Coordinates of C-alpha atoms in Angstrom, one line a residue:
M1 CA 40.6 -29.3 -15.9
E2 CA 40.3 -25.6 -15.3
K3 CA 36.6 -24.9 -15.5
Q4 CA 36.9 -21.3 -16.7
N5 CA 38.8 -22.5 -19.8
L6 CA 36.0 -24.8 -20.8
P7 CA 33.1 -23.8 -23.1
V8 CA 29.6 -23.3 -22.1
V9 CA 27.5 -26.0 -23.8
V10 CA 24.2 -24.8 -25.2
I11 CA 21.7 -27.6 -26.0
G12 CA 19.6 -26.7 -29.1
A13 CA 20.2 -24.5 -32.1
G14 CA 16.8 -22.8 -32.0
P15 CA 16.1 -19.2 -31.4
A16 CA 17.0 -19.2 -27.7
G17 CA 20.0 -21.4 -28.1
L18 CA 21.6 -19.4 -30.9
A19 CA 20.8 -16.2 -29.0
A20 CA 22.6 -17.6 -26.0
A21 CA 25.6 -18.4 -28.1
A22 CA 25.6 -14.8 -29.5
H23 CA 25.6 -13.4 -26.0
L24 CA 28.4 -15.7 -24.9
V25 CA 30.5 -14.6 -27.9
E26 CA 29.8 -11.0 -27.1
R27 CA 31.2 -11.6 -23.6
G28 CA 34.3 -13.4 -24.8
I29 CA 33.1 -16.8 -23.6
Q30 CA 33.3 -19.8 -25.9
P31 CA 30.0 -21.4 -26.7
L32 CA 29.5 -24.9 -28.1
V33 CA 26.0 -25.4 -29.4
L34 CA 24.8 -29.0 -29.8
E35 CA 21.8 -29.5 -32.1
A36 CA 20.2 -32.9 -32.5
G37 CA 18.7 -32.0 -35.9
S38 CA 20.5 -31.8 -39.2
T39 CA 20.3 -28.0 -39.4
A40 CA 19.9 -25.0 -37.2
G41 CA 16.3 -24.4 -36.2
S42 CA 15.3 -28.0 -37.0
A43 CA 12.2 -27.8 -34.8
V44 CA 11.1 -24.5 -36.3
R45 CA 11.5 -25.9 -39.8
Q46 CA 9.0 -28.6 -38.9
W47 CA 6.3 -26.0 -38.7
S48 CA 7.7 -23.9 -41.6
H49 CA 4.3 -23.6 -43.2
V50 CA 2.7 -21.7 -40.3
R51 CA 2.9 -18.0 -39.8
L52 CA 3.8 -16.5 -36.4
F53 CA 1.7 -14.1 -34.3
S54 CA 4.9 -12.1 -33.7
T55 CA 6.4 -9.5 -36.1
W56 CA 10.1 -9.6 -37.0
S57 CA 10.7 -6.8 -34.5
E58 CA 10.1 -9.3 -31.7
L59 CA 11.9 -12.3 -33.2
T60 CA 15.5 -11.3 -33.4
D61 CA 17.9 -10.9 -30.5
P62 CA 20.1 -7.7 -30.2
A63 CA 23.3 -9.6 -29.6
A64 CA 22.6 -11.8 -32.6
E65 CA 22.0 -8.8 -34.8
K66 CA 25.3 -7.3 -33.8
L67 CA 27.0 -10.6 -34.7
L68 CA 25.2 -10.7 -38.1
A69 CA 25.8 -7.1 -39.0
P70 CA 29.3 -7.4 -40.4
T71 CA 28.1 -10.1 -42.8
G72 CA 25.8 -7.7 -44.6
W73 CA 22.7 -9.3 -43.1
V74 CA 19.7 -7.1 -43.3
K75 CA 16.9 -7.4 -40.8
P76 CA 13.6 -8.1 -42.5
D77 CA 10.8 -5.6 -42.3
P78 CA 10.2 -5.2 -38.6
A79 CA 6.4 -4.9 -39.0
S80 CA 6.0 -8.0 -41.2
Y81 CA 5.1 -11.5 -40.0
P82 CA 7.4 -14.4 -40.9
S83 CA 6.4 -18.0 -41.3
G84 CA 8.4 -20.6 -39.4
G85 CA 10.4 -21.2 -42.6
D86 CA 11.2 -17.6 -43.0
W87 CA 12.4 -17.4 -39.4
A88 CA 14.7 -20.3 -40.0
D89 CA 16.0 -19.3 -43.4
R90 CA 16.4 -15.6 -42.9
Y91 CA 17.6 -15.4 -39.3
L92 CA 18.4 -18.7 -37.6
Q93 CA 20.5 -20.3 -40.4
P94 CA 22.5 -17.0 -41.1
L95 CA 23.2 -16.8 -37.3
A96 CA 24.4 -20.4 -37.2
D97 CA 26.6 -19.8 -40.2
V98 CA 28.2 -16.8 -38.4
L99 CA 28.8 -18.9 -35.3
G100 CA 30.5 -21.5 -37.6
D101 CA 32.1 -24.5 -35.9
R102 CA 30.7 -23.4 -32.6
V103 CA 27.5 -25.0 -33.8
R104 CA 27.4 -28.8 -34.3
T105 CA 24.4 -30.4 -35.9
G106 CA 23.5 -34.1 -35.7
A107 CA 24.7 -34.1 -32.1
R108 CA 22.1 -35.4 -29.7
V109 CA 22.7 -34.8 -26.0
T110 CA 21.9 -38.1 -24.1
G111 CA 23.1 -37.1 -20.6
V112 CA 24.4 -34.3 -18.4
S113 CA 26.1 -34.7 -15.1
R114 CA 29.0 -33.4 -12.9
T115 CA 32.3 -35.0 -13.8
G116 CA 32.8 -38.0 -11.5
R117 CA 29.7 -37.2 -9.5
D118 CA 26.3 -38.8 -9.9
R119 CA 23.2 -37.2 -8.5
I120 CA 23.6 -38.3 -4.9
V121 CA 27.3 -37.3 -4.3
D122 CA 27.8 -34.0 -2.5
A123 CA 31.6 -34.0 -2.0
D124 CA 33.4 -31.3 -4.0
R125 CA 30.4 -31.3 -6.4
E126 CA 30.3 -27.6 -7.4
A127 CA 34.0 -27.6 -8.2
Q128 CA 33.6 -30.2 -10.9
P129 CA 32.9 -29.3 -14.5
F130 CA 29.8 -30.6 -16.2
V131 CA 30.2 -33.7 -18.4
V132 CA 27.9 -33.9 -21.4
H133 CA 27.4 -37.2 -23.3
V134 CA 26.6 -36.8 -27.0
T135 CA 25.5 -39.3 -29.7
H136 CA 26.2 -38.2 -33.3
A137 CA 24.2 -38.9 -36.3
D138 CA 26.7 -41.6 -37.5
G139 CA 26.3 -43.4 -34.1
R140 CA 29.6 -42.1 -32.7
E141 CA 29.5 -41.3 -29.0
E142 CA 31.4 -38.4 -27.4
R143 CA 32.0 -37.0 -24.0
L144 CA 32.4 -33.2 -23.6
F145 CA 33.2 -31.0 -20.6
A146 CA 31.7 -27.6 -19.9
R147 CA 31.9 -24.8 -17.3
A148 CA 28.1 -24.3 -17.6
V149 CA 25.2 -25.8 -19.5
I150 CA 22.3 -23.8 -21.1
D151 CA 19.5 -26.2 -22.1
A152 CA 17.5 -24.5 -24.9
S153 CA 16.2 -27.8 -26.4
G154 CA 12.6 -26.7 -26.3
T155 CA 9.5 -29.0 -26.0
W156 CA 8.8 -29.8 -29.6
T157 CA 9.7 -33.5 -29.4
I158 CA 7.1 -34.5 -26.8
P159 CA 3.6 -33.5 -27.7
G160 CA 0.7 -34.1 -25.4
P161 CA -1.5 -37.1 -26.1
A162 CA -5.1 -37.4 -27.0
G163 CA -5.9 -39.1 -23.7
G164 CA -7.9 -36.8 -21.3
S165 CA -5.9 -37.9 -18.3
G166 CA -2.6 -36.8 -19.7
L167 CA -1.7 -40.4 -20.7
P168 CA -2.2 -41.8 -24.2
A169 CA -5.6 -43.1 -24.8
L170 CA -5.9 -46.9 -25.0
G171 CA -5.3 -47.7 -28.6
E172 CA -3.6 -44.4 -29.4
H173 CA -0.2 -45.9 -30.1
A174 CA -1.8 -48.6 -32.2
A175 CA -3.6 -46.0 -34.4
A176 CA -0.4 -44.0 -34.9
E177 CA -0.5 -44.0 -38.7
K178 CA -3.8 -42.1 -38.6
I179 CA -2.8 -39.6 -35.9
T180 CA -0.6 -36.5 -36.1
Y181 CA 0.5 -34.2 -33.3
R182 CA 1.3 -31.2 -35.5
V183 CA -0.7 -28.7 -37.6
P184 CA -0.8 -30.3 -41.0
D185 CA 0.7 -28.5 -44.1
L186 CA -2.3 -28.7 -46.4
K187 CA -0.3 -27.0 -49.2
D188 CA 1.8 -30.2 -49.4
P189 CA 0.0 -32.4 -52.0
A190 CA 0.6 -35.6 -50.1
V191 CA -0.6 -34.1 -46.8
R192 CA -3.6 -32.5 -48.5
A193 CA -4.7 -35.8 -50.0
R194 CA -4.6 -37.3 -46.6
Y195 CA -7.3 -34.9 -45.3
A196 CA -9.2 -33.9 -48.4
G197 CA -12.8 -35.2 -48.4
K198 CA -12.2 -36.9 -45.0
R199 CA -13.7 -36.7 -41.6
T200 CA -11.0 -35.5 -39.1
A201 CA -11.1 -35.2 -35.3
V202 CA -9.2 -32.2 -33.9
V203 CA -8.3 -32.5 -30.2
G204 CA -7.3 -29.4 -28.4
S205 CA -8.5 -25.9 -27.5
G206 CA -5.6 -23.5 -28.2
A207 CA -4.2 -21.5 -31.1
S208 CA -2.9 -24.6 -32.9
A209 CA -6.3 -26.3 -32.8
F210 CA -7.9 -23.0 -34.1
T211 CA -5.3 -23.0 -36.9
A212 CA -6.0 -26.7 -37.9
L213 CA -9.8 -26.1 -37.9
A214 CA -9.4 -23.0 -40.1
Y215 CA -7.1 -24.9 -42.5
L216 CA -9.6 -27.8 -42.8
A217 CA -12.5 -25.4 -43.3
D218 CA -10.5 -23.7 -46.1
L219 CA -9.8 -27.1 -47.7
A220 CA -13.5 -27.9 -47.5
K221 CA -14.2 -24.9 -49.7
T222 CA -12.0 -26.0 -52.5
D223 CA -12.9 -28.3 -55.4
D224 CA -10.6 -31.1 -54.3
G225 CA -11.7 -30.8 -50.7
T226 CA -15.4 -31.2 -51.0
A227 CA -16.9 -33.2 -48.0
T228 CA -13.9 -32.4 -45.8
H229 CA -15.3 -32.1 -42.3
A230 CA -13.8 -31.6 -38.8
V231 CA -15.0 -32.8 -35.4
W232 CA -13.6 -30.5 -32.8
I233 CA -13.0 -32.3 -29.5
L234 CA -13.0 -30.1 -26.4
R235 CA -12.4 -31.4 -22.9
R236 CA -14.4 -28.5 -21.4
G237 CA -17.7 -26.9 -22.2
I238 CA -18.2 -24.1 -24.6
S239 CA -18.3 -20.6 -23.1
G240 CA -17.8 -17.1 -24.3
S241 CA -14.1 -17.4 -23.8
T242 CA -13.7 -20.7 -25.8
F243 CA -12.9 -18.9 -29.0
G244 CA -10.8 -16.2 -27.4
G245 CA -11.5 -12.5 -27.4
G246 CA -12.5 -12.3 -31.0
T247 CA -12.5 -8.7 -32.2
A248 CA -12.0 -7.5 -28.6
D249 CA -8.8 -9.6 -28.2
Q250 CA -5.7 -7.4 -27.5
L251 CA -3.8 -9.8 -29.8
P252 CA -5.6 -9.4 -33.1
A253 CA -3.9 -12.5 -34.6
R254 CA -5.0 -14.6 -31.7
G255 CA -8.5 -13.2 -31.9
A256 CA -8.7 -13.9 -35.6
L257 CA -7.7 -17.5 -35.1
G258 CA -10.5 -17.9 -32.5
L259 CA -13.0 -16.3 -34.9
A260 CA -11.9 -18.5 -37.7
A261 CA -12.5 -21.6 -35.5
K262 CA -15.9 -20.3 -34.6
A263 CA -16.6 -19.7 -38.3
A264 CA -15.7 -23.3 -39.1
V265 CA -18.3 -24.4 -36.6
D266 CA -20.9 -21.8 -37.6
D267 CA -20.6 -22.5 -41.3
G268 CA -21.0 -26.2 -40.9
Y269 CA -17.4 -27.3 -41.7
A270 CA -16.9 -28.6 -38.1
D271 CA -18.9 -29.9 -35.2
A272 CA -17.8 -29.0 -31.7
V273 CA -18.1 -31.8 -29.1
T274 CA -17.7 -30.6 -25.6
G275 CA -16.8 -32.1 -22.2
F276 CA -15.2 -35.0 -24.1
R277 CA -12.2 -36.6 -22.5
T278 CA -10.8 -39.3 -24.7
E279 CA -10.2 -42.6 -23.0
V280 CA -10.0 -45.1 -25.8
I281 CA -9.4 -45.0 -29.6
E282 CA -10.9 -48.0 -31.3
R283 CA -11.1 -49.1 -35.0
D284 CA -14.4 -50.0 -36.7
S285 CA -14.8 -52.7 -39.3
D286 CA -13.6 -50.3 -42.0
G287 CA -10.4 -49.4 -40.2
R288 CA -11.7 -45.9 -39.2
L289 CA -11.1 -44.6 -35.7
V290 CA -13.8 -44.3 -33.0
L291 CA -13.1 -42.0 -30.1
V292 CA -14.6 -43.1 -26.8
A293 CA -14.9 -40.8 -23.8
E294 CA -14.3 -41.7 -20.2
D295 CA -18.1 -41.4 -19.6
G296 CA -18.7 -44.0 -22.3
R297 CA -19.8 -41.7 -25.1
R298 CA -18.7 -42.8 -28.6
L299 CA -18.2 -40.5 -31.6
E300 CA -19.0 -41.3 -35.2
P301 CA -16.0 -42.8 -36.9
V302 CA -13.3 -40.5 -38.3
D303 CA -10.6 -41.0 -40.9
E304 CA -7.9 -39.0 -39.2
V305 CA -7.1 -37.5 -35.8
I306 CA -5.1 -34.3 -35.2
V307 CA -4.0 -34.0 -31.6
L308 CA -2.9 -30.5 -30.5
T309 CA -2.9 -30.7 -26.7
G310 CA 0.4 -28.9 -26.0
F311 CA 4.0 -30.0 -25.4
R312 CA 6.2 -31.3 -22.5
P313 CA 9.9 -30.9 -21.7
D314 CA 12.2 -33.8 -22.2
L315 CA 14.0 -34.1 -18.8
S316 CA 15.3 -37.6 -19.4
F317 CA 18.9 -36.6 -20.2
L318 CA 19.0 -34.4 -17.0
S319 CA 18.4 -37.3 -14.6
E320 CA 21.8 -36.9 -12.9
I321 CA 21.3 -33.1 -12.4
R322 CA 19.7 -31.6 -9.3
L323 CA 16.8 -29.6 -10.7
G324 CA 14.3 -27.6 -8.8
L325 CA 11.1 -27.9 -10.7
D326 CA 7.5 -27.1 -10.0
E327 CA 5.5 -30.3 -9.5
R328 CA 2.7 -29.1 -11.9
L329 CA 4.3 -27.2 -14.7
Q330 CA 7.8 -28.8 -14.6
A331 CA 9.2 -25.3 -14.8
P332 CA 11.8 -23.8 -12.3
I333 CA 10.2 -23.3 -8.9
E334 CA 10.8 -19.6 -8.8
L335 CA 9.5 -19.1 -12.3
A336 CA 6.3 -21.3 -12.1
P337 CA 4.1 -18.8 -10.2
L338 CA 5.0 -16.1 -12.8
I339 CA 3.9 -18.2 -15.8
D340 CA 1.0 -20.3 -14.4
P341 CA -1.5 -20.4 -17.3
N342 CA -4.3 -20.5 -14.8
Q343 CA -3.3 -16.9 -13.9
H344 CA -1.3 -15.5 -16.8
S345 CA -1.6 -14.8 -20.5
C346 CA 1.3 -13.9 -22.8
G347 CA 1.0 -10.2 -21.9
S348 CA 0.9 -10.6 -18.1
V349 CA 4.0 -12.7 -17.7
H350 CA 6.7 -10.7 -15.8
P351 CA 10.1 -10.5 -17.3
H352 CA 12.6 -12.7 -15.5
G353 CA 16.2 -13.8 -15.6
H354 CA 18.9 -16.0 -14.0
R355 CA 17.5 -15.9 -10.5
E356 CA 14.1 -17.3 -11.4
L357 CA 15.8 -19.8 -13.7
A358 CA 18.3 -21.1 -11.1
H359 CA 18.4 -24.7 -9.8
P360 CA 20.0 -26.4 -6.8
E361 CA 22.7 -27.5 -9.3
Q362 CA 24.6 -24.2 -9.9
G363 CA 25.7 -23.5 -13.5
I364 CA 22.8 -25.1 -15.4
Y365 CA 19.8 -23.3 -16.8
L366 CA 16.7 -24.3 -18.7
V367 CA 15.8 -21.4 -21.0
G368 CA 13.4 -20.6 -23.8
M369 CA 10.3 -22.8 -24.2
K370 CA 11.8 -25.6 -22.1
S371 CA 12.0 -23.3 -19.1
Y372 CA 8.2 -22.9 -19.2
G373 CA 7.7 -26.7 -18.8
R374 CA 4.0 -27.3 -19.7
A375 CA 2.9 -23.7 -19.7
P376 CA 1.9 -22.4 -23.1
T377 CA 2.4 -18.6 -22.4
F378 CA 6.0 -18.3 -23.8
L379 CA 7.2 -15.2 -25.6
A380 CA 10.2 -15.2 -28.0
M381 CA 11.2 -11.8 -26.6
T382 CA 11.1 -13.2 -23.1
G383 CA 13.5 -16.0 -24.1
Y384 CA 16.0 -13.5 -25.4
E385 CA 15.9 -11.7 -22.1
Q386 CA 16.4 -14.9 -20.3
V387 CA 19.6 -15.8 -22.1
R388 CA 20.9 -12.3 -21.8
S389 CA 20.5 -12.5 -18.0
V390 CA 21.8 -16.0 -17.8
V391 CA 24.9 -15.3 -19.8
A392 CA 25.7 -12.2 -17.7
A393 CA 25.4 -14.4 -14.6
I394 CA 27.8 -17.0 -16.1
A395 CA 30.2 -14.2 -16.9
G396 CA 30.1 -13.0 -13.3
D397 CA 28.3 -9.7 -14.2
T398 CA 25.6 -9.9 -11.5
E399 CA 24.6 -6.3 -11.9
S400 CA 23.7 -6.8 -15.5
A401 CA 22.2 -10.2 -14.8
D402 CA 19.8 -8.8 -12.3
R403 CA 18.8 -5.8 -14.4
V404 CA 15.5 -6.3 -16.4
E405 CA 16.1 -4.9 -19.8
L406 CA 12.9 -6.0 -21.5
T407 CA 9.9 -3.8 -22.1
L408 CA 7.0 -5.9 -23.3
P409 CA 4.2 -4.5 -25.4
E410 CA 1.2 -3.8 -23.3
T411 CA -0.8 -6.6 -24.9
G412 CA 2.1 -9.0 -25.1
V413 CA 2.9 -11.1 -28.2
C414 CA 2.5 -14.8 -28.1
G415 CA 5.2 -16.8 -29.7
G416 CA 2.8 -19.2 -31.3
A417 CA 1.7 -20.0 -34.8
G418 CA -0.8 -17.9 -36.7
L419 CA -2.9 -18.1 -39.8
F420 CA -1.7 -15.3 -42.1
D421 CA -0.5 -16.7 -45.4
A422 CA -1.3 -13.7 -47.6
L423 CA 2.0 -11.8 -47.8
E424 CA 0.4 -9.1 -49.9
A425 CA -2.0 -8.3 -47.0
D426 CA -1.6 -5.0 -45.3
Q427 CA 1.0 -5.4 -42.6
S428 CA 1.8 -1.7 -41.9
G429 CA 0.3 -1.6 -38.5
G430 CA 3.6 -2.1 -36.7
G431 CA 4.1 -2.5 -33.0
C432 CA 2.6 -5.7 -31.6
C433 CA -0.4 -5.7 -33.9
A434 CA -1.0 -8.6 -36.3
P435 CA -2.8 -8.3 -39.6
A436 CA -6.4 -7.3 -39.2
P437 CA -8.8 -10.1 -38.4
Q438 CA -10.9 -9.3 -41.5
L439 CA -8.2 -11.1 -43.5
I440 CA -9.9 -14.3 -42.5
Q441 CA -13.3 -15.4 -43.6
L442 CA -15.4 -15.1 -40.4
G443 CA -18.7 -16.6 -39.7
T444 CA -21.6 -14.5 -38.3
K445 CA -24.4 -17.0 -38.2
A446 CA -24.5 -17.9 -34.5
S447 CA -23.5 -16.5 -31.2
V448 CA -21.7 -18.7 -28.7
E449 CA -23.3 -19.4 -25.3
E450 CA -22.4 -21.5 -22.4
G451 CA -23.3 -25.1 -23.3
P452 CA -23.8 -28.1 -21.1
A453 CA -20.9 -30.5 -20.9
G454 CA -21.3 -33.1 -23.6
G455 CA -23.3 -30.8 -25.9
C456 CA -22.6 -30.0 -29.5
C457 CA -22.8 -27.0 -31.7
G458 CA -22.7 -26.5 -35.4
S459 CA -24.3 -28.7 -38.0

């Protein structure tokens, strides 16, 4: 096989994967996108009910726009904020349609290696094409060959557990029917009925947890949601930064989410339990769940648990590839210091490209959210710059691959989910600004101060 005549296999038909395919087409290189789900953007569609922090101006890739233009596609209002469903329907699916049979859905990648070489064999390794094993939705297995592999499969399939040690709590698997690892869609009648009038534990301290708390507080204010109550489980104590920057946050959408979570506590719709690292999940005599901390503390029984503790990359199908990953973040070694969440927020991550994403195994790249491993600071715009640089490197255009072509807004824009469901709200601010925080009902009853580990606030 002549490697240069083989396609570049792209794993995942999400935003980064489809953008990579668009850049490959632009350079005259044949892409083959393999998507495990039944449609393009399958992971995005699973949070279709949640609105993004980012505006449309930051959510489309330039090469993809060029590919779409001849079809009559019109870019949505650059200053407006799409939901996950909007992003999938109005951009990802049209892009997949343009790419045509270059995108295969229902095709799950189960293994990647070098042809005829397992992980330990050095001889003539770099000269061999990649071999990609695929299992199709109908059970059929296939072996494909590629000149390079771009893994844009994301992290959606492996959410973090409730357990405070990074492992599932004892009893967590057994209680699976009462636990979800996603922000629930409370507009869905069946989902709404699951939480209405119930006591729900929310485990996590990021934007997703803020969103879930705000959703549950809104449900509690409705006729059918009376008595809905949340118990917010934080592994650390409460401080002035727990709820984000509030009105001082350079990302208004993120600040509004934190203020909404604070309001849920202040207004009595949620109790915050701090310094609580879940060790065991038990059932009481009524079948309700009791969370037990590693220090022995036991919470009052809850009906449901929402676990929002981040996501992890699936590296299982890359076991025969020589990856260079940071031992903490599971991100490429050169990239990890640039995205370490202990040091960086979304706005302070430096733009980067193929060199930071390179591995000992030449010709394979982890891009998009997967490249960040366990770090939550990913930007959609950053992902588009990643794939532009990586594709230029694959094409042999080192000058372009090394050139940083991304200018981030000064505040940065997180690629996470937001709260703003009111399409009629004023969205004319443009730039990287989200709808004004006052769109959310905010509590003003109490100020937040540093609390001792294990303390509670709220009613």
